[in-house]
């Protein structure tokens, strides 16, 4: 298996522009998570899906952020409009279960810079 | 809410043993994880504890005491490649009636020196 695949690896955009991050989870994993990592706040859970259905989006910062999972093999995280404070590394992760002993598998992340 | 505390940085010598502590507070505790993250890379799963006691996996061991809200990661025979951040993470409820989620501590940056 190729693991969790994220694109793009790096994104530099201007304030106010729309940004779309993409994720392909591991086949067979029922859970998909979007995390954001910054030096100040560490890894924060933004939203997670179970069988393509959003379960908890309480970590989404504000209405500028939205996430979709149209099918079991694809998810997007969209920021519109983007702001400099959104600059961070965004990780997608997937797993068989929420609290399974095998842990979550993370993608390589998207490093977003908003200027 | 949830709170996870671990030291910010530690330094240890190659070949030695180091213990990284983690204390946590959460509703509905349902498991504790340790992840390793090298600079510029994704976190990778190291260990999982849900019952009290020690879990050993090669050079790495993890301990859990649920009554004390305490865990540690023990790394033996340290190697230079063990220089990384080590993240403690807990499955629990964000609030009393909320959904379960995996919440991470801010990580402990371990530097292994010759």
PDB file of C-alpha atoms in Angstrom:
ATOM      1  CA  UNK A   1       0.000   0.000   0.000  1.00  0.00           C
ATOM      2  CA  UNK A   2       1.251   3.484  -0.820  1.00  0.00           C
ATOM      3  CA  UNK A   3       0.088   4.843   2.517  1.00  0.00           C
ATOM      4  CA  UNK A   4      -1.904   8.040   3.005  1.00  0.00           C
ATOM      5  CA  UNK A   5      -1.293  10.345   0.055  1.00  0.00           C
ATOM      6  CA  UNK A   6      -1.582  14.109   0.348  1.00  0.00           C
ATOM      7  CA  UNK A   7      -1.231  16.809  -2.252  1.00  0.00           C
ATOM      8  CA  UNK A   8       0.253  19.258  -2.735  1.00  0.00           C
ATOM      9  CA  UNK A   9       3.360  18.871  -0.520  1.00  0.00           C
ATOM     10  CA  UNK A  10       3.886  22.621  -0.443  1.00  0.00           C
ATOM     11  CA  UNK A  11       1.511  25.486  -1.157  1.00  0.00           C
ATOM     12  CA  UNK A  12       2.282  29.175  -1.144  1.00  0.00           C
ATOM     13  CA  UNK A  13      -0.666  31.472  -1.709  1.00  0.00           C
ATOM     14  CA  UNK A  14      -1.661  35.059  -1.235  1.00  0.00           C
ATOM     15  CA  UNK A  15      -4.030  36.188   1.474  1.00  0.00           C
ATOM     16  CA  UNK A  16      -7.620  36.027   0.309  1.00  0.00           C
ATOM     17  CA  UNK A  17      -7.098  33.189  -2.150  1.00  0.00           C
ATOM     18  CA  UNK A  18      -8.850  29.834  -1.960  1.00  0.00           C
ATOM     19  CA  UNK A  19      -6.719  26.836  -0.994  1.00  0.00           C
ATOM     20  CA  UNK A  20      -7.696  23.176  -1.471  1.00  0.00           C
ATOM     21  CA  UNK A  21      -5.770  20.370   0.183  1.00  0.00           C
ATOM     22  CA  UNK A  22      -6.301  16.779  -0.924  1.00  0.00           C
ATOM     23  CA  UNK A  23      -6.016  13.402   0.748  1.00  0.00           C
ATOM     24  CA  UNK A  24      -6.296   9.771  -0.326  1.00  0.00           C
ATOM     25  CA  UNK A  25      -6.592   7.466   2.715  1.00  0.00           C
ATOM     26  CA  UNK A  26      -5.393   3.884   2.945  1.00  0.00           C
ATOM     27  CA  UNK A  27      -7.850   1.539   1.288  1.00  0.00           C
ATOM     28  CA  UNK A  28     -10.081  -0.167   3.852  1.00  0.00           C
ATOM     29  CA  UNK A  29      -9.590   2.433   6.562  1.00  0.00           C
ATOM     30  CA  UNK A  30     -12.975   3.644   7.794  1.00  0.00           C
ATOM     31  CA  UNK A  31     -11.726   6.769   9.574  1.00  0.00           C
ATOM     32  CA  UNK A  32     -10.127   9.863   8.094  1.00  0.00           C
ATOM     33  CA  UNK A  33      -8.735  12.757  10.122  1.00  0.00           C
ATOM     34  CA  UNK A  34      -7.497  16.239   9.272  1.00  0.00           C
ATOM     35  CA  UNK A  35      -4.931  17.718  11.698  1.00  0.00           C
ATOM     36  CA  UNK A  36      -3.066  21.017  11.663  1.00  0.00           C
ATOM     37  CA  UNK A  37       0.386  21.454  13.214  1.00  0.00           C
ATOM     38  CA  UNK A  38       2.040  24.700  14.291  1.00  0.00           C
ATOM     39  CA  UNK A  39       4.923  25.423  16.643  1.00  0.00           C
ATOM     40  CA  UNK A  40       2.667  27.289  19.049  1.00  0.00           C
ATOM     41  CA  UNK A  41      -0.301  24.921  19.224  1.00  0.00           C
ATOM     42  CA  UNK A  42       1.136  21.550  18.235  1.00  0.00           C
ATOM     43  CA  UNK A  43      -1.072  19.017  16.428  1.00  0.00           C
ATOM     44  CA  UNK A  44      -4.745  19.995  16.514  1.00  0.00           C
ATOM     45  CA  UNK A  45      -7.644  17.899  15.252  1.00  0.00           C
ATOM     46  CA  UNK A  46      -9.767  19.841  12.799  1.00  0.00           C
ATOM     47  CA  UNK A  47     -12.360  17.274  11.699  1.00  0.00           C
ATOM     48  CA  UNK A  48     -12.786  13.554  11.265  1.00  0.00           C
ATOM     49  CA  UNK A  49     -14.956  11.284   9.140  1.00  0.00           C
ATOM     50  CA  UNK A  50     -16.279   7.770   9.669  1.00  0.00           C
ATOM     51  CA  UNK A  51     -17.392   5.943   6.523  1.00  0.00           C
ATOM     52  CA  UNK A  52     -17.340   9.267   4.649  1.00  0.00           C
ATOM     53  CA  UNK A  53     -19.638  10.979   7.181  1.00  0.00           C
ATOM     54  CA  UNK A  54     -18.305  13.933   9.221  1.00  0.00           C
ATOM     55  CA  UNK A  55     -18.445  12.985  12.910  1.00  0.00           C
ATOM     56  CA  UNK A  56     -16.805  15.872  14.733  1.00  0.00           C
ATOM     57  CA  UNK A  57     -15.907  19.224  13.180  1.00  0.00           C
ATOM     58  CA  UNK A  58     -15.610  21.128  16.454  1.00  0.00           C
ATOM     59  CA  UNK A  59     -11.933  21.763  15.770  1.00  0.00           C
ATOM     60  CA  UNK A  60     -12.533  23.633  12.512  1.00  0.00           C
ATOM     61  CA  UNK A  61     -11.377  27.184  13.293  1.00  0.00           C
ATOM     62  CA  UNK A  62     -14.173  29.087  11.583  1.00  0.00           C
ATOM     63  CA  UNK A  63     -16.473  29.157   8.599  1.00  0.00           C
ATOM     64  CA  UNK A  64     -13.574  29.800   6.259  1.00  0.00           C
ATOM     65  CA  UNK A  65     -12.656  26.131   6.655  1.00  0.00           C
ATOM     66  CA  UNK A  66     -14.666  23.309   5.112  1.00  0.00           C
ATOM     67  CA  UNK A  67     -13.983  19.616   4.524  1.00  0.00           C
ATOM     68  CA  UNK A  68     -15.643  16.997   2.355  1.00  0.00           C
ATOM     69  CA  UNK A  69     -15.316  13.286   1.779  1.00  0.00           C
ATOM     70  CA  UNK A  70     -17.319  12.438  -1.348  1.00  0.00           C
ATOM     71  CA  UNK A  71     -16.161   8.804  -1.361  1.00  0.00           C
ATOM     72  CA  UNK A  72     -14.038   6.363   0.608  1.00  0.00           C
ATOM     73  CA  UNK A  73     -10.867   7.187  -1.301  1.00  0.00           C
ATOM     74  CA  UNK A  74     -10.813  10.977  -1.339  1.00  0.00           C
ATOM     75  CA  UNK A  75     -11.155  13.954   0.964  1.00  0.00           C
ATOM     76  CA  UNK A  76     -10.558  17.689   0.638  1.00  0.00           C
ATOM     77  CA  UNK A  77      -9.934  20.491   3.093  1.00  0.00           C
ATOM     78  CA  UNK A  78     -10.714  23.929   1.723  1.00  0.00           C
ATOM     79  CA  UNK A  79      -9.826  27.338   3.115  1.00  0.00           C
ATOM     80  CA  UNK A  80     -11.634  30.310   1.594  1.00  0.00           C
ATOM     81  CA  UNK A  81     -10.470  33.028   1.983  1.00  0.00           C
ATOM     82  CA  UNK A  82      -7.033  32.150   3.320  1.00  0.00           C
ATOM     83  CA  UNK A  83      -5.256  34.308   5.912  1.00  0.00           C
ATOM     84  CA  UNK A  84      -1.607  34.439   7.053  1.00  0.00           C
ATOM     85  CA  UNK A  85      -2.546  32.840  10.391  1.00  0.00           C
ATOM     86  CA  UNK A  86      -3.613  29.711   8.475  1.00  0.00           C
ATOM     87  CA  UNK A  87       0.038  29.022   7.683  1.00  0.00           C
ATOM     88  CA  UNK A  88       0.814  25.566   9.115  1.00  0.00           C
ATOM     89  CA  UNK A  89       1.434  21.957   8.146  1.00  0.00           C
ATOM     90  CA  UNK A  90      -1.836  20.161   7.466  1.00  0.00           C
ATOM     91  CA  UNK A  91      -1.825  16.400   7.966  1.00  0.00           C
ATOM     92  CA  UNK A  92      -4.355  13.859   6.852  1.00  0.00           C
ATOM     93  CA  UNK A  93      -4.461  10.518   8.688  1.00  0.00           C
ATOM     94  CA  UNK A  94      -6.520   7.357   8.385  1.00  0.00           C
ATOM     95  CA  UNK A  95      -7.194   4.261  10.505  1.00  0.00           C
ATOM     96  CA  UNK A  96      -9.369   1.181  10.822  1.00  0.00           C
ATOM     97  CA  UNK A  97     -10.914   2.443  14.046  1.00  0.00           C
ATOM     98  CA  UNK A  98     -11.028   5.489  16.291  1.00  0.00           C
ATOM     99  CA  UNK A  99      -9.116   3.940  19.177  1.00  0.00           C
ATOM    100  CA  UNK A 100      -7.494   0.949  17.535  1.00  0.00           C
ATOM    101  CA  UNK A 101      -4.208  -0.297  18.843  1.00  0.00           C
ATOM    102  CA  UNK A 102      -2.552   0.054  15.439  1.00  0.00           C
ATOM    103  CA  UNK A 103      -2.659   3.822  15.633  1.00  0.00           C
ATOM    104  CA  UNK A 104      -3.300   6.286  12.861  1.00  0.00           C
ATOM    105  CA  UNK A 105      -1.265   6.432   9.653  1.00  0.00           C
ATOM    106  CA  UNK A 106      -0.361   9.981   8.689  1.00  0.00           C
ATOM    107  CA  UNK A 107       0.304  11.366   5.250  1.00  0.00           C
ATOM    108  CA  UNK A 108       3.412  13.423   4.533  1.00  0.00           C
ATOM    109  CA  UNK A 109       1.503  16.651   5.098  1.00  0.00           C
ATOM    110  CA  UNK A 110       0.940  19.848   3.150  1.00  0.00           C
ATOM    111  CA  UNK A 111       3.030  22.820   4.224  1.00  0.00           C
ATOM    112  CA  UNK A 112       0.831  25.869   3.631  1.00  0.00           C
ATOM    113  CA  UNK A 113       2.236  29.375   3.592  1.00  0.00           C
ATOM    114  CA  UNK A 114      -0.161  32.302   3.217  1.00  0.00           C
ATOM    115  CA  UNK A 115       1.564  35.592   2.445  1.00  0.00           C
TER     116      UNK A 115
ATOM    117  CA  UNK B   1     -11.737  19.425  28.353  1.00  0.00           C
ATOM    118  CA  UNK B   2      -8.485  17.661  27.719  1.00  0.00           C
ATOM    119  CA  UNK B   3      -4.981  18.524  28.892  1.00  0.00           C
ATOM    120  CA  UNK B   4      -1.739  16.729  28.058  1.00  0.00           C
ATOM    121  CA  UNK B   5       1.622  17.765  29.510  1.00  0.00           C
ATOM    122  CA  UNK B   6       5.087  16.595  28.580  1.00  0.00           C
ATOM    123  CA  UNK B   7       8.526  18.204  28.796  1.00  0.00           C
ATOM    124  CA  UNK B   8       9.447  20.457  25.904  1.00  0.00           C
ATOM    125  CA  UNK B   9      12.992  19.239  25.398  1.00  0.00           C
ATOM    126  CA  UNK B  10      15.377  16.538  26.631  1.00  0.00           C
ATOM    127  CA  UNK B  11      18.958  15.621  25.858  1.00  0.00           C
ATOM    128  CA  UNK B  12      20.522  12.190  26.302  1.00  0.00           C
ATOM    129  CA  UNK B  13      23.720  10.395  25.351  1.00  0.00           C
ATOM    130  CA  UNK B  14      24.053   7.735  22.686  1.00  0.00           C
ATOM    131  CA  UNK B  15      23.767   4.260  24.225  1.00  0.00           C
ATOM    132  CA  UNK B  16      21.982   5.521  27.328  1.00  0.00           C
ATOM    133  CA  UNK B  17      18.368   5.147  28.504  1.00  0.00           C
ATOM    134  CA  UNK B  18      15.883   8.023  28.537  1.00  0.00           C
ATOM    135  CA  UNK B  19      12.383   8.282  29.992  1.00  0.00           C
ATOM    136  CA  UNK B  20       9.872  10.769  28.600  1.00  0.00           C
ATOM    137  CA  UNK B  21       6.948  11.469  30.904  1.00  0.00           C
ATOM    138  CA  UNK B  22       3.401  12.450  30.027  1.00  0.00           C
ATOM    139  CA  UNK B  23       0.524  13.445  32.299  1.00  0.00           C
ATOM    140  CA  UNK B  24      -3.000  13.846  31.058  1.00  0.00           C
ATOM    141  CA  UNK B  25      -6.503  14.838  32.048  1.00  0.00           C
ATOM    142  CA  UNK B  26      -9.463  13.799  29.961  1.00  0.00           C
ATOM    143  CA  UNK B  27     -13.064  12.666  30.073  1.00  0.00           C
ATOM    144  CA  UNK B  28     -13.806   9.119  29.000  1.00  0.00           C
ATOM    145  CA  UNK B  29     -10.206   7.896  28.728  1.00  0.00           C
ATOM    146  CA  UNK B  30      -9.984   5.190  26.090  1.00  0.00           C
ATOM    147  CA  UNK B  31      -6.307   4.710  25.312  1.00  0.00           C
ATOM    148  CA  UNK B  32      -2.917   6.424  25.132  1.00  0.00           C
ATOM    149  CA  UNK B  33      -0.527   6.520  22.186  1.00  0.00           C
ATOM    150  CA  UNK B  34       3.068   7.529  21.626  1.00  0.00           C
ATOM    151  CA  UNK B  35       4.187   8.807  18.243  1.00  0.00           C
ATOM    152  CA  UNK B  36       7.626   9.687  16.899  1.00  0.00           C
ATOM    153  CA  UNK B  37       8.082  12.628  14.578  1.00  0.00           C
ATOM    154  CA  UNK B  38      11.352  13.482  12.866  1.00  0.00           C
ATOM    155  CA  UNK B  39      11.811  17.088  11.807  1.00  0.00           C
ATOM    156  CA  UNK B  40       9.883  17.845   8.637  1.00  0.00           C
ATOM    157  CA  UNK B  41       8.196  14.457   8.563  1.00  0.00           C
ATOM    158  CA  UNK B  42       4.857  12.947   9.569  1.00  0.00           C
ATOM    159  CA  UNK B  43       4.220  11.392  12.988  1.00  0.00           C
ATOM    160  CA  UNK B  44       4.633   7.620  13.075  1.00  0.00           C
ATOM    161  CA  UNK B  45       2.954   5.279  15.551  1.00  0.00           C
ATOM    162  CA  UNK B  46       5.143   3.798  18.302  1.00  0.00           C
ATOM    163  CA  UNK B  47       2.927   2.314  21.003  1.00  0.00           C
ATOM    164  CA  UNK B  48      -0.549   1.973  22.468  1.00  0.00           C
ATOM    165  CA  UNK B  49      -1.643   1.448  26.075  1.00  0.00           C
ATOM    166  CA  UNK B  50      -5.196   1.046  27.273  1.00  0.00           C
ATOM    167  CA  UNK B  51      -4.623  -1.003  30.459  1.00  0.00           C
ATOM    168  CA  UNK B  52      -2.253  -0.250  33.322  1.00  0.00           C
ATOM    169  CA  UNK B  53       1.238  -1.602  33.004  1.00  0.00           C
ATOM    170  CA  UNK B  54       4.218  -1.807  30.712  1.00  0.00           C
ATOM    171  CA  UNK B  55       4.173  -2.608  27.010  1.00  0.00           C
ATOM    172  CA  UNK B  56       7.542  -3.522  25.520  1.00  0.00           C
ATOM    173  CA  UNK B  57       8.432  -3.358  21.853  1.00  0.00           C
ATOM    174  CA  UNK B  58      12.108  -3.792  21.120  1.00  0.00           C
ATOM    175  CA  UNK B  59      14.133  -0.845  22.412  1.00  0.00           C
ATOM    176  CA  UNK B  60      10.967   1.089  23.216  1.00  0.00           C
ATOM    177  CA  UNK B  61       8.606   0.526  26.159  1.00  0.00           C
ATOM    178  CA  UNK B  62       5.537   2.456  27.265  1.00  0.00           C
ATOM    179  CA  UNK B  63       3.920   2.507  30.682  1.00  0.00           C
ATOM    180  CA  UNK B  64       0.451   3.598  31.754  1.00  0.00           C
ATOM    181  CA  UNK B  65      -1.171   4.353  35.110  1.00  0.00           C
ATOM    182  CA  UNK B  66      -4.787   5.313  34.555  1.00  0.00           C
ATOM    183  CA  UNK B  67      -5.433   6.216  38.191  1.00  0.00           C
ATOM    184  CA  UNK B  68      -2.563   8.727  38.114  1.00  0.00           C
ATOM    185  CA  UNK B  69      -3.199   9.993  34.589  1.00  0.00           C
ATOM    186  CA  UNK B  70       0.420   9.220  33.822  1.00  0.00           C
ATOM    187  CA  UNK B  71       2.451   7.529  31.121  1.00  0.00           C
ATOM    188  CA  UNK B  72       6.080   7.308  30.132  1.00  0.00           C
ATOM    189  CA  UNK B  73       8.003   6.234  27.061  1.00  0.00           C
ATOM    190  CA  UNK B  74      11.307   4.495  27.758  1.00  0.00           C
ATOM    191  CA  UNK B  75      13.956   4.386  25.074  1.00  0.00           C
ATOM    192  CA  UNK B  76      16.910   2.059  25.617  1.00  0.00           C
ATOM    193  CA  UNK B  77      20.294   1.841  23.874  1.00  0.00           C
ATOM    194  CA  UNK B  78      19.787   5.256  22.358  1.00  0.00           C
ATOM    195  CA  UNK B  79      20.929   5.789  18.797  1.00  0.00           C
ATOM    196  CA  UNK B  80      21.550   9.046  16.957  1.00  0.00           C
ATOM    197  CA  UNK B  81      18.541   8.317  14.726  1.00  0.00           C
ATOM    198  CA  UNK B  82      16.306   8.492  17.826  1.00  0.00           C
ATOM    199  CA  UNK B  83      16.698  12.288  17.802  1.00  0.00           C
ATOM    200  CA  UNK B  84      13.120  13.369  17.124  1.00  0.00           C
ATOM    201  CA  UNK B  85      10.001  14.719  18.797  1.00  0.00           C
ATOM    202  CA  UNK B  86       7.937  12.253  20.814  1.00  0.00           C
ATOM    203  CA  UNK B  87       4.230  12.964  21.021  1.00  0.00           C
ATOM    204  CA  UNK B  88       1.922  11.660  23.723  1.00  0.00           C
ATOM    205  CA  UNK B  89      -1.711  11.386  22.591  1.00  0.00           C
ATOM    206  CA  UNK B  90      -4.897  10.401  24.393  1.00  0.00           C
ATOM    207  CA  UNK B  91      -8.251   9.094  23.213  1.00  0.00           C
ATOM    208  CA  UNK B  92     -10.975  10.805  25.212  1.00  0.00           C
ATOM    209  CA  UNK B  93     -13.965  13.067  25.005  1.00  0.00           C
ATOM    210  CA  UNK B  94     -13.408  16.769  24.330  1.00  0.00           C
ATOM    211  CA  UNK B  95     -16.346  17.420  26.664  1.00  0.00           C
ATOM    212  CA  UNK B  96     -18.626  15.258  28.794  1.00  0.00           C
ATOM    213  CA  UNK B  97     -21.024  14.347  26.015  1.00  0.00           C
ATOM    214  CA  UNK B  98     -18.788  14.945  23.044  1.00  0.00           C
ATOM    215  CA  UNK B  99     -17.410  12.453  20.588  1.00  0.00           C
ATOM    216  CA  UNK B 100     -14.182  10.572  21.207  1.00  0.00           C
ATOM    217  CA  UNK B 101     -11.100  11.986  19.585  1.00  0.00           C
ATOM    218  CA  UNK B 102      -7.320  11.603  19.650  1.00  0.00           C
ATOM    219  CA  UNK B 103      -5.689  14.663  21.217  1.00  0.00           C
ATOM    220  CA  UNK B 104      -1.934  15.220  21.063  1.00  0.00           C
ATOM    221  CA  UNK B 105       0.446  16.835  23.504  1.00  0.00           C
ATOM    222  CA  UNK B 106       2.885  19.382  22.090  1.00  0.00           C
ATOM    223  CA  UNK B 107       5.690  16.849  22.037  1.00  0.00           C
ATOM    224  CA  UNK B 108       9.098  16.379  23.626  1.00  0.00           C
ATOM    225  CA  UNK B 109      12.077  17.151  21.410  1.00  0.00           C
ATOM    226  CA  UNK B 110      14.790  14.597  22.183  1.00  0.00           C
ATOM    227  CA  UNK B 111      18.364  15.294  21.173  1.00  0.00           C
ATOM    228  CA  UNK B 112      20.767  12.340  21.280  1.00  0.00           C
ATOM    229  CA  UNK B 113      24.412  13.404  21.546  1.00  0.00           C
ATOM    230  CA  UNK B 114      27.543  11.315  20.995  1.00  0.00           C
TER     231      UNK B 114
END
